Structures are given as C-alpha cells and as structure tokens.
mmCIF file of C-alpha atoms and ligand atoms in Angstrom:
data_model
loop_
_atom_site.group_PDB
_atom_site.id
_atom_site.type_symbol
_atom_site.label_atom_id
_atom_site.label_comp_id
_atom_site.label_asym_id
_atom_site.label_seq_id
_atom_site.Cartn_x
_atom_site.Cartn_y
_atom_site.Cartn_z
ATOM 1 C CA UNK A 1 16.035 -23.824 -6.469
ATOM 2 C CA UNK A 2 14.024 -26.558 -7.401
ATOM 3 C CA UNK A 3 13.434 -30.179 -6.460
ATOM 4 C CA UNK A 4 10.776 -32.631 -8.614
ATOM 5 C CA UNK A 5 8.181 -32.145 -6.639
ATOM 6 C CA UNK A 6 8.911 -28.525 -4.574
ATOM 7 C CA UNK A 7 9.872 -25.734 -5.729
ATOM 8 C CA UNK A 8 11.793 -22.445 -3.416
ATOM 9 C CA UNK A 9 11.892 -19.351 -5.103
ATOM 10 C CA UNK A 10 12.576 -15.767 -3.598
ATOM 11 C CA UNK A 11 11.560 -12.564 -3.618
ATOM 12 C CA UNK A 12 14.088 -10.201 -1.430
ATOM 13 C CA UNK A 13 14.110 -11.482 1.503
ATOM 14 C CA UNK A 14 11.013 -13.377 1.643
ATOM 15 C CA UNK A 15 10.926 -17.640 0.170
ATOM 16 C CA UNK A 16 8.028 -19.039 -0.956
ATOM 17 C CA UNK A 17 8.133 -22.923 -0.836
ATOM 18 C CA UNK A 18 5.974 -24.427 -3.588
ATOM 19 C CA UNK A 19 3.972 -27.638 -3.308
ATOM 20 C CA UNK A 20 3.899 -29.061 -7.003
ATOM 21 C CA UNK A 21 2.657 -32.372 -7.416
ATOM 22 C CA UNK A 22 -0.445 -31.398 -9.805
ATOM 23 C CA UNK A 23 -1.400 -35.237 -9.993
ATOM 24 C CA UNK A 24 -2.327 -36.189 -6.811
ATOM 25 C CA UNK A 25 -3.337 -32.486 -5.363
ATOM 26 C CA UNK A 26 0.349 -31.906 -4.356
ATOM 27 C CA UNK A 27 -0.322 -34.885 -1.485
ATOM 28 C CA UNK A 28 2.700 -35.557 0.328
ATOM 29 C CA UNK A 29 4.870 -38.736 -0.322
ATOM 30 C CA UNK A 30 8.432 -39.272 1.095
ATOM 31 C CA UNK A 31 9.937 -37.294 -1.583
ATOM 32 C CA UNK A 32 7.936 -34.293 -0.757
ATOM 33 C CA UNK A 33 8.469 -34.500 2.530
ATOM 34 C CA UNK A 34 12.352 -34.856 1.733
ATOM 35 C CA UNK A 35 12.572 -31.825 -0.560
ATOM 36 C CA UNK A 36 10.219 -29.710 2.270
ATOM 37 C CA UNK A 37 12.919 -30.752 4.383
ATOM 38 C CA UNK A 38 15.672 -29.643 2.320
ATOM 39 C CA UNK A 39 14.190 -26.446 1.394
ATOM 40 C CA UNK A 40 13.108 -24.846 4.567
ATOM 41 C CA UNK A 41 16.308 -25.894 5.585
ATOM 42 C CA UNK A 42 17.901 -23.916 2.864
ATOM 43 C CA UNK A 43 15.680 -20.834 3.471
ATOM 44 C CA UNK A 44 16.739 -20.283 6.762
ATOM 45 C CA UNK A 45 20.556 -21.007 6.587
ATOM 46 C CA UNK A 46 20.175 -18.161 3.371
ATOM 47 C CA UNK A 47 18.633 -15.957 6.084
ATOM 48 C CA UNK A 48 15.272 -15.737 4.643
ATOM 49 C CA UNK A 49 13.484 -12.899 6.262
ATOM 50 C CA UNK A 50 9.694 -14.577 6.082
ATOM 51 C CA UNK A 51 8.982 -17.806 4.644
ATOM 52 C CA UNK A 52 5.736 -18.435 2.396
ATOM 53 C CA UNK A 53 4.495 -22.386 2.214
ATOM 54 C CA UNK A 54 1.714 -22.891 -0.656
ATOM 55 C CA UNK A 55 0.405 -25.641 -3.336
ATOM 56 C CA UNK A 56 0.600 -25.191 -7.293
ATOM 57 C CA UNK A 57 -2.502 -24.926 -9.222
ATOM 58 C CA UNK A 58 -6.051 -25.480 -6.951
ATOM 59 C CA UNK A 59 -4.499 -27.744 -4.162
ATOM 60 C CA UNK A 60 -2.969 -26.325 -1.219
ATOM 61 C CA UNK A 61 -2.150 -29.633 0.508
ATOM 62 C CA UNK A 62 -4.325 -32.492 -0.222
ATOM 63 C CA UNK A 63 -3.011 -34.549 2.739
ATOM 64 C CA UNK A 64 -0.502 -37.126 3.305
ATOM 65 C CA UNK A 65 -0.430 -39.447 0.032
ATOM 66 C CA UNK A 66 -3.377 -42.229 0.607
ATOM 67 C CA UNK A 67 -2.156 -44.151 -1.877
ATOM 68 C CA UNK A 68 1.493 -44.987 -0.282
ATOM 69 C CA UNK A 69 0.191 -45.013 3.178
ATOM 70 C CA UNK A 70 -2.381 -47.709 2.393
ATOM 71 C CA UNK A 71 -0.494 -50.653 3.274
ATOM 72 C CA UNK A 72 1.708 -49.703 5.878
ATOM 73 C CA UNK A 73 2.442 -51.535 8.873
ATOM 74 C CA UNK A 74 3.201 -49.925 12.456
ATOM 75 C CA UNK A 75 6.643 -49.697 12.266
ATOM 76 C CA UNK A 76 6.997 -48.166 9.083
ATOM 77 C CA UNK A 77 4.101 -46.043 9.925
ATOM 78 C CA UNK A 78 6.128 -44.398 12.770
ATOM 79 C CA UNK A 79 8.910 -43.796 10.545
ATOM 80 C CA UNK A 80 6.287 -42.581 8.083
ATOM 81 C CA UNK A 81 4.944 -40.051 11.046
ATOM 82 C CA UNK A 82 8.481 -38.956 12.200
ATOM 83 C CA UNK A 83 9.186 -37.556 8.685
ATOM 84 C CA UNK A 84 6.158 -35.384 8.618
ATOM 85 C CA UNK A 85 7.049 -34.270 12.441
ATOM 86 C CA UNK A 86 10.373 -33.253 11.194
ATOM 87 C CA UNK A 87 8.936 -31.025 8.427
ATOM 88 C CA UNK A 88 6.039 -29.710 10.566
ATOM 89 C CA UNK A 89 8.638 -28.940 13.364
ATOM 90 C CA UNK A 90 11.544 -27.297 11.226
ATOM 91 C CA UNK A 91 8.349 -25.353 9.994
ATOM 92 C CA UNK A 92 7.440 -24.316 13.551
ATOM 93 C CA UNK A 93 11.532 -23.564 14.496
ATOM 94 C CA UNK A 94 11.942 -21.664 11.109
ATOM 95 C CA UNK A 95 13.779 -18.649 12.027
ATOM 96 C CA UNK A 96 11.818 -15.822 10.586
ATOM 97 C CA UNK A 97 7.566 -15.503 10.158
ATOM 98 C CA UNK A 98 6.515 -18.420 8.201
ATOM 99 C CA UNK A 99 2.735 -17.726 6.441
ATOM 100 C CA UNK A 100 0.581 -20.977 4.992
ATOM 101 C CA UNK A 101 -1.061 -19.458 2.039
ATOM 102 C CA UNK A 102 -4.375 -21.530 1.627
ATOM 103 C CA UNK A 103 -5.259 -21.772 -1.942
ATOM 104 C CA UNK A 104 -7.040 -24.856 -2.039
ATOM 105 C CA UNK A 105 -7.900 -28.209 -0.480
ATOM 106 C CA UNK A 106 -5.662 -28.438 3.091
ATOM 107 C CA UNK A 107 -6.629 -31.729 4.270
ATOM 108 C CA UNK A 108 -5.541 -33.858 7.003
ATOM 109 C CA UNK A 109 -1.530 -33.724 6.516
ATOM 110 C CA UNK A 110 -2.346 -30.646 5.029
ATOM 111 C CA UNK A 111 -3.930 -29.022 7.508
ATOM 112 C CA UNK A 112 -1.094 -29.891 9.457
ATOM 113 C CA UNK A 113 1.903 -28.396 7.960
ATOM 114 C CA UNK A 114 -0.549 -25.160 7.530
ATOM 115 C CA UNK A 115 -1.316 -25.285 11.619
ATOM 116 C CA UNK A 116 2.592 -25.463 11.923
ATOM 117 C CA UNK A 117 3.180 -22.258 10.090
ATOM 118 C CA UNK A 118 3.035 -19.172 11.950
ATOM 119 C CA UNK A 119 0.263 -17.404 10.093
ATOM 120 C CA UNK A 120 -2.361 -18.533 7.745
ATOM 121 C CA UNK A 121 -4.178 -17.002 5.240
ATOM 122 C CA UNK A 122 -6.687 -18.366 2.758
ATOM 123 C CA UNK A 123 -8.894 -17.650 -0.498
ATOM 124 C CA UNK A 124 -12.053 -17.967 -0.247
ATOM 125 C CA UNK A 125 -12.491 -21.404 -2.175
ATOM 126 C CA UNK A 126 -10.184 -22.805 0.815
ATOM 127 C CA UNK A 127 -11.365 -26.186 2.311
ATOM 128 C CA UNK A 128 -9.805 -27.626 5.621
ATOM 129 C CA UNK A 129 -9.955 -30.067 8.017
ATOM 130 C CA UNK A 130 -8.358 -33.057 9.673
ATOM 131 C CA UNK A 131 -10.422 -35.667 7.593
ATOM 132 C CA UNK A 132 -8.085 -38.716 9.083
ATOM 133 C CA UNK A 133 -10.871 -39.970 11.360
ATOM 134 C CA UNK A 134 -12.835 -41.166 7.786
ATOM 135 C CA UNK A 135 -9.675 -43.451 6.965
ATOM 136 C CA UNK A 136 -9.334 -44.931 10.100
ATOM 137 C CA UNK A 137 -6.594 -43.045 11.567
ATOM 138 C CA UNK A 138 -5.666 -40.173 13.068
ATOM 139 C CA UNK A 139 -3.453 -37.210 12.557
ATOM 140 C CA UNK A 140 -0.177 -37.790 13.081
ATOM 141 C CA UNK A 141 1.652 -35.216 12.209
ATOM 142 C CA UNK A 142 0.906 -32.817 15.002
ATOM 143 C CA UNK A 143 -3.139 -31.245 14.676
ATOM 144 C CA UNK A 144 -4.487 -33.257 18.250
ATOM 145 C CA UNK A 145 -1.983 -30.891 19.848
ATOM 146 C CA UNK A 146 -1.278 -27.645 17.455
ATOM 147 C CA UNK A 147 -5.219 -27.294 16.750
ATOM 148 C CA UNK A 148 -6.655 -27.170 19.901
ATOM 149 C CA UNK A 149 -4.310 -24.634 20.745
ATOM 150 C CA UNK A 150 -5.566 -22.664 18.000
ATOM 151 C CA UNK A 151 -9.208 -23.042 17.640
ATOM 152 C CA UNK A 152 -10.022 -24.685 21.078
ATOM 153 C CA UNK A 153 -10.798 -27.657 22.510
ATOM 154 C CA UNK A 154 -14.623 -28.000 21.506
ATOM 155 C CA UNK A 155 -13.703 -26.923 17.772
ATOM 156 C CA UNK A 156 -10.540 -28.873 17.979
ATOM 157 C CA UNK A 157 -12.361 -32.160 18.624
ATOM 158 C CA UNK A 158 -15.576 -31.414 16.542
ATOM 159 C CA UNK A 159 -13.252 -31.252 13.644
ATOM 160 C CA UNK A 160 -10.892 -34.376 14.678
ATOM 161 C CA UNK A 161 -13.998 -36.403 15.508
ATOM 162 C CA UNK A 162 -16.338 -35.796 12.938
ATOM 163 C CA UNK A 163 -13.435 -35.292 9.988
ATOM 164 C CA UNK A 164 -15.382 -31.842 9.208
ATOM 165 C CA UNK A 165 -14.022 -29.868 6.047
ATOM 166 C CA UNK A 166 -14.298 -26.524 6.866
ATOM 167 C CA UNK A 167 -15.263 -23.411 3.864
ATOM 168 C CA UNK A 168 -12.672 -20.693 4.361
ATOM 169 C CA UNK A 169 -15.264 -18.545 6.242
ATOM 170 C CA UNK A 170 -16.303 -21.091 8.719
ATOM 171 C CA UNK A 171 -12.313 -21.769 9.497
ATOM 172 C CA UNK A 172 -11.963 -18.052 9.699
ATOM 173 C CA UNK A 173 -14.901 -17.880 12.266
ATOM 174 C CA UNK A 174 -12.647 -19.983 14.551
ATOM 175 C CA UNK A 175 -9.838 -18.824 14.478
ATOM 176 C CA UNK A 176 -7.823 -20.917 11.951
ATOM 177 C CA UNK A 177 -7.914 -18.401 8.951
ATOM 178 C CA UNK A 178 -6.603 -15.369 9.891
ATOM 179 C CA UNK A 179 -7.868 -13.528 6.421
ATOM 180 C CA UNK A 180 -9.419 -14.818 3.787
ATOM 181 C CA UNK A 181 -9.436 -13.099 0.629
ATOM 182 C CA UNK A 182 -10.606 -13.484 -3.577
ATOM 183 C CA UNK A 183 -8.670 -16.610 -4.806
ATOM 184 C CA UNK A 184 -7.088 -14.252 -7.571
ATOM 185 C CA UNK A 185 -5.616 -11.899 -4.585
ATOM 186 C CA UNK A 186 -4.564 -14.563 -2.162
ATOM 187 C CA UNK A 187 -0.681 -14.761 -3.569
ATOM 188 C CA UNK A 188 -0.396 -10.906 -3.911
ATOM 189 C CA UNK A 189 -1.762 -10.619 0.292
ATOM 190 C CA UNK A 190 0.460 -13.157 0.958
ATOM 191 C CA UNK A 191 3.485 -11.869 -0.044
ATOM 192 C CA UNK A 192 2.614 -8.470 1.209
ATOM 193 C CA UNK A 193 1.895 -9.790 4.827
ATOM 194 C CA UNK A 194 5.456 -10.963 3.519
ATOM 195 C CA UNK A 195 6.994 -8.273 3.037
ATOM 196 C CA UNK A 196 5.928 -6.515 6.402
ATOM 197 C CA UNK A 197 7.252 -9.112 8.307
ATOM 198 C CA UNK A 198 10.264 -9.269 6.585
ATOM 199 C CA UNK A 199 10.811 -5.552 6.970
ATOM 200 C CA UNK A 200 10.870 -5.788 11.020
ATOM 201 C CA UNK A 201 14.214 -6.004 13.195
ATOM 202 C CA UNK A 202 14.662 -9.787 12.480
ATOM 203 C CA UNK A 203 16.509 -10.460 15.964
ATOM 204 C CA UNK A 204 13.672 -8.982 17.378
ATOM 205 C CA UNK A 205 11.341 -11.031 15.440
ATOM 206 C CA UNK A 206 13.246 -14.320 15.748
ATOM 207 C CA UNK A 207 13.328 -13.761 19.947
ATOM 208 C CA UNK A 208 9.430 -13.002 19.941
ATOM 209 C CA UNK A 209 8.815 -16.100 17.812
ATOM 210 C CA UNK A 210 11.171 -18.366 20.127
ATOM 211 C CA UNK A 211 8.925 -16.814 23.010
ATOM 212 C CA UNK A 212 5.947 -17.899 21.893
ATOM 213 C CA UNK A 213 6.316 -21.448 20.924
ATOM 214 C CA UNK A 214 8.301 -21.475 23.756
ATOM 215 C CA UNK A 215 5.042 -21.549 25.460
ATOM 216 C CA UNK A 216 3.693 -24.503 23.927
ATOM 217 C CA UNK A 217 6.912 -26.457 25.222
ATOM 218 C CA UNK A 218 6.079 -26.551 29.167
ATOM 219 C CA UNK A 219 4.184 -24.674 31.615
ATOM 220 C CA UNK A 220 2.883 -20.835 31.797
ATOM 221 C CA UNK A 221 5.337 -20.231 34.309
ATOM 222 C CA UNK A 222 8.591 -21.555 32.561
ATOM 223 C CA UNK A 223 6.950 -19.173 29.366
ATOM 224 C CA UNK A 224 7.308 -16.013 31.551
ATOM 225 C CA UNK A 225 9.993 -16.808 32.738
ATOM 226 C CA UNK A 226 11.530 -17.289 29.193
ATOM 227 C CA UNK A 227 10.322 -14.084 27.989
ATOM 228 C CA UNK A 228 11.470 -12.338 30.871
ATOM 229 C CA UNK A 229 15.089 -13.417 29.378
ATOM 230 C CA UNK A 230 14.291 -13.024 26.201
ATOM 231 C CA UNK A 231 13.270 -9.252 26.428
ATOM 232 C CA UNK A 232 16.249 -8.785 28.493
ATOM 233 C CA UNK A 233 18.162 -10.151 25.663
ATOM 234 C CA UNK A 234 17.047 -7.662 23.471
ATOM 235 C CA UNK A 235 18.447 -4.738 25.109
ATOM 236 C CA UNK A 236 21.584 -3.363 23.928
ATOM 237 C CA UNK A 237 21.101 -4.802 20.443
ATOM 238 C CA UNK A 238 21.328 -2.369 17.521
ATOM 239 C CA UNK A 239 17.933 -2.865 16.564
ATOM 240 C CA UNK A 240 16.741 -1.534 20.212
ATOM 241 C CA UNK A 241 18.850 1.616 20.145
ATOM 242 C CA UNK A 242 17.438 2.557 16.697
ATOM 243 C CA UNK A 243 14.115 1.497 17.684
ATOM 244 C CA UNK A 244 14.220 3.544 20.124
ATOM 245 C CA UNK A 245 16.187 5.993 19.272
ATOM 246 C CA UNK A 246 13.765 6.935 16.378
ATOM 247 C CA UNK A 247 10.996 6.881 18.674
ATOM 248 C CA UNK A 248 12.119 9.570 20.733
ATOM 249 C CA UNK A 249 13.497 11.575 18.009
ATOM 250 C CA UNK A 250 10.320 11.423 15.991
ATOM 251 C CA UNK A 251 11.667 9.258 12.777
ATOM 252 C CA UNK A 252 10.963 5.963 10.943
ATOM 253 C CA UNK A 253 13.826 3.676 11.987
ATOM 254 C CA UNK A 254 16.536 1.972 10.258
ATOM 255 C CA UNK A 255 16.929 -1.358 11.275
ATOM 256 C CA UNK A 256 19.927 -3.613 10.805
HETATM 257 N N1 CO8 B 1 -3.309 -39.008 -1.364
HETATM 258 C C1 CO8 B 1 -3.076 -39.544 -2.579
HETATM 259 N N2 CO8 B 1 -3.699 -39.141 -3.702
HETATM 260 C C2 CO8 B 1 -4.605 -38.154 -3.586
HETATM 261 C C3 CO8 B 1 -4.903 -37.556 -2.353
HETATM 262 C C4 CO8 B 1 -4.189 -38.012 -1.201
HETATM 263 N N3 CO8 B 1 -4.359 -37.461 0.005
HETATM 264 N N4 CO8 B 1 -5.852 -36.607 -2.545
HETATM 265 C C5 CO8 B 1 -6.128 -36.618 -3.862
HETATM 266 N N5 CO8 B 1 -5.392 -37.555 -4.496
HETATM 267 C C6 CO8 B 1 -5.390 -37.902 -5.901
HETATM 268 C C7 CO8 B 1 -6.608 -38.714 -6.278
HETATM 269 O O1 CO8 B 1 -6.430 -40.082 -5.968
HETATM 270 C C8 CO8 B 1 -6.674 -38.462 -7.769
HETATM 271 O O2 CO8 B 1 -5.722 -39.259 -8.407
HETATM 272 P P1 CO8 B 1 -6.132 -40.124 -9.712
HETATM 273 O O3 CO8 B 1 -6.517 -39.084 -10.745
HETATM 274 O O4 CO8 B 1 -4.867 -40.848 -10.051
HETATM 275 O O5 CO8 B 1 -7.268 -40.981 -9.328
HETATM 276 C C9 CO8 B 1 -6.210 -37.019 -7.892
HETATM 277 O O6 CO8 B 1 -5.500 -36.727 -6.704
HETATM 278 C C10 CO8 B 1 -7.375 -36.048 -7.994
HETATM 279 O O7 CO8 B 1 -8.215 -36.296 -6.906
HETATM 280 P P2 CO8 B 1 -9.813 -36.461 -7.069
HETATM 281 O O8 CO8 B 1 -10.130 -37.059 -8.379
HETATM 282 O O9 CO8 B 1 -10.318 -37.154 -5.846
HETATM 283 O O10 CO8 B 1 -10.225 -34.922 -7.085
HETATM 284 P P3 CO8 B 1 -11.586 -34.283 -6.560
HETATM 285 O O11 CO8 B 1 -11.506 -32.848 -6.944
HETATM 286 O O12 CO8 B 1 -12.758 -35.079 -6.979
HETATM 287 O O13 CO8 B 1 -11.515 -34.389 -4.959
HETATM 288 C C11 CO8 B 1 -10.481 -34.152 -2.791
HETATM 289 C C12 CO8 B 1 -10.498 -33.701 -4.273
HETATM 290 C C13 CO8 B 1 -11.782 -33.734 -2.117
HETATM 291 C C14 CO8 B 1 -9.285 -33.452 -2.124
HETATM 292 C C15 CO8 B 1 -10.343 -35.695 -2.731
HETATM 293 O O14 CO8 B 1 -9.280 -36.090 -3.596
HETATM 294 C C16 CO8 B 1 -10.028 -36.198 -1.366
HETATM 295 O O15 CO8 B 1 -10.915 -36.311 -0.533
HETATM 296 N N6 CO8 B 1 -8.719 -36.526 -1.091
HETATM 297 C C17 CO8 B 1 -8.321 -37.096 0.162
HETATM 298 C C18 CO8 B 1 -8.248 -36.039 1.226
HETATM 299 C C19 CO8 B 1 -7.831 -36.640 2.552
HETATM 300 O O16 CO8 B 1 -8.531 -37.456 3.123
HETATM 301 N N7 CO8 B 1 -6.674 -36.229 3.056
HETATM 302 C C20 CO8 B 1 -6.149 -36.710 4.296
HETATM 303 C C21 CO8 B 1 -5.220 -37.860 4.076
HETATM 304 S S1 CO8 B 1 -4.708 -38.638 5.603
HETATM 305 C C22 CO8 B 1 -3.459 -37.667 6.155
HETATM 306 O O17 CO8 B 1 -3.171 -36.654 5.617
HETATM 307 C C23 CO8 B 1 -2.760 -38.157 7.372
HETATM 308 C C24 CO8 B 1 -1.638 -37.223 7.817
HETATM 309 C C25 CO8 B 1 -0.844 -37.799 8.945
HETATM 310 C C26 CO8 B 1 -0.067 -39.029 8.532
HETATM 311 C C27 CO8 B 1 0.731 -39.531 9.698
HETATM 312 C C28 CO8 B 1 1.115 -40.981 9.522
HETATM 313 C C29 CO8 B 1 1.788 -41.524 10.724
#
C-alpha cells in the first residue's frame, strides 16, 4: 500500500513503513504525517506482528519540514505539534515491536519518531540529534520527555541544549542505538530483529509492551502494580500452556 510520500509494504508478518520524500531528506510535512498516520494505523488493524519505520535513499528522517514550519504562528503551531504527537504516540501504542531502522540523517522530528519506536538500530553513517535548539525552538514532538528516559538526564540535556548531532557510535555509547551495523547490512538486521520478534507469542508480547510504557504513564508504584495484572492476565492463555508445556516436556513450542 502506498501513499505519495510513504510507502507500507510487508513481509509475513512484519510492515515496514517507508519514508520517501527524496527531495527534502524525507522531512515531514502534513502529508507525511497524514499517511504515517494512516499506515501504522493500517499495520496494526492487519495484525502486523513487528512494525519496521525507515527513510528511502540516505535520509532516515531529516526532521520536521523547515520550510513549512517557517512562518507559523502559535496556534497553528500547536496544531502543527499535535499531529506529530499523534504519529509519535500511535507509534509508541502500536500493538506489536516497532524497530526505527537508522539509515541516515534522524534529526530533530526525526529523532523523535525514532525515540518513539520500541527499538532502534542504525548503520554506521547514522547522524542524530535534537538540533531544534539552532532554529529557535524546541522539540515538540515528544524528545524533552522520551530521551531522557533513554539516555539520561545529563545526555538528554547536553543534546537538547547544545543541538549535538551524534555519529552512530557516539549514540550507541549512550544508549540510543541499540546496534549499529555496515550501512549495506542495516535493512537485512532489521528485518531479522523482525522476524524474531514477530515469531514470539504476540499476546504475550503485546501485554509486556503495554507494561512497559505503562511505566512512563505515572508512578513506579502504579507500574507494578500494572504488571502484577498484567502477568496475571497471561495465565491460562494458550500461549502460556504451550510455553510451558514445551518447557517441561523438553520441545520448541508452538505458539498461536
Ligand atoms: N525541512 C525541510 N527541508 C529540508 C530539511 C528539513 N528538515 N532537511 C533538509 N531539507 C531539504 C533542503 O532544504 C534541501 O532542499 P533544496 O535542495 O530544495 O534546497 C534538501 O533537503 C537537501 O538538503 P541539503 O542540501 O541541506 O543536504 P545536505 O546533505 O547538505 O545536508 C542536512 C543535510 C545536514 C540534514 C541538512 O539538510 C540539515 O541540517 N537539515 C535540517 C536538519 C534539522 O535541523 N532538522 C530539525 C528540524 S526542526 C524539527 O524537526 C522540529 C520537530 C518538532 C516540531 C514540533 C512543532 C510544534
């Protein structure tokens, strides 16, 4: 399925949503953000088992489009913010493993839809960063929460601060990168991570997702207490029994 500007294609079980604006480093305007929308929407009600986001060509994300945001007054602005939130939330709630494969620039807006995904991995000619500080702004679309949660607070405002563009090691050093790997191998790790996530009980997976970024919502406490309910949850589903079930009697399950 393909809008102008995005592209969702499939592989089994696994999507992989395309960023494909060549001409401006697949930067986001509203259309992109509308067809994102629309197709991670689409993934998960076709019960996509892991979800891949990524850029055409050398560009992962080059940010939110500069050029329409340039004149923008407040109100529009918020309206402007909201629809990135939307995407960068419907990324977070996605249903399955989502994975940000980092092939290129992933600046400001970005880096934000990447640091909404639940996994990231990156070739080596990867550049990051929340640059916003250098336009006079700030991000908006979720990094002063989602990356000090993932790289700290020190990191987290180094790189908000000083607008620092990260090299793929240096990201990986902190925490942002889980792997990096040869440009020309990043698609083919991608997918595999894919595929292993896709292979898992997906109830299972789905719960221990929810538990997670359940986490981020409120305190410590009310997380515990949420997983406490959610591993109850589990019990009694098919998935557990085989689990299980091939545990004990020394075989590789067969989940649902
Ligand atoms: N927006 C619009 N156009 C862009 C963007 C962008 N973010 N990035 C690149 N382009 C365009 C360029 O204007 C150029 O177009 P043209 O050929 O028509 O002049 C084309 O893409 C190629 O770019 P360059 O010639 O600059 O290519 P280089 O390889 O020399 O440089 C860079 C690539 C380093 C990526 C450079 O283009 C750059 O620094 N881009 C801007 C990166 C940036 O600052 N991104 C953050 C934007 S702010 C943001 O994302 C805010 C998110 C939250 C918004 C919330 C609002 C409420």
């Amino acid at each position: 399925m393909s809008w102008d500007t995005v592209s969702l294609e499939y592989d089994d079980d696994v999507a992989t949503l395309t960023v494909d604006r060549p001409d401006a480093l697949n930067a986001l305007n509203v259309e992109t953000l509308e067809a994102m929308g629309e197709a991670i929407e689409t993934a998960a009600d076709e019960g996509a088992r892991a979800l891949v986001l990524t850029g055409a060509g050398d560009a992962f994300i080059a940010g939110a489009d500069i050029k329409y945001m340039q004149d923008l007054g407040p109100e529009a602005a918020q309206k402007w913010g909201e629809l990135g939130h939307d995407v960068a939330d419907a990324l977070e709630a996605f249903p399955a493993p989502t994975i940000a494969a980092v092939n290129g620039y992933a600046f400001g807006g970005g880096c934000e839809m990447a640091l909404a995904c639940d996994l990231r991995v990156a070739s080596e000619s990867a550049l990051i960063g929340n640059t916003e500080i250098d336009l006079g702004i700030i991000p908006g679309w979720g990094a002063t929460q989602r990356l000090p949660r993932l790289v700290g607070d020190e990191t987290a405002r180094r790189m908000i601060f000083l607008g620092e563009r990260l090299d793929a090691a240096s990201a990986a050093e902190v925490g942002l990168f889980g792997e990096v790997v040869a440009d020309d191998e990043l698609e083919g790790v991608a997918a595999e991570l894919a595929d292993r996530l896709a292979a898992k009980p997906a109830f299972a997976m789905r719960t221990a997702k929810a538990a997670i970024n359940q986490g981020y919502e409120g305190s410590q406490e009310s997380g515990l207490a949420y997983e406490q309910r959610a591993f109850a949850s589990l019990f009694g589903t098919p998935d557990q029994r085989e689990g299980m079930a091939a545990f004990v009697e020394d075989r590789e399950p067969d989940f649902e």
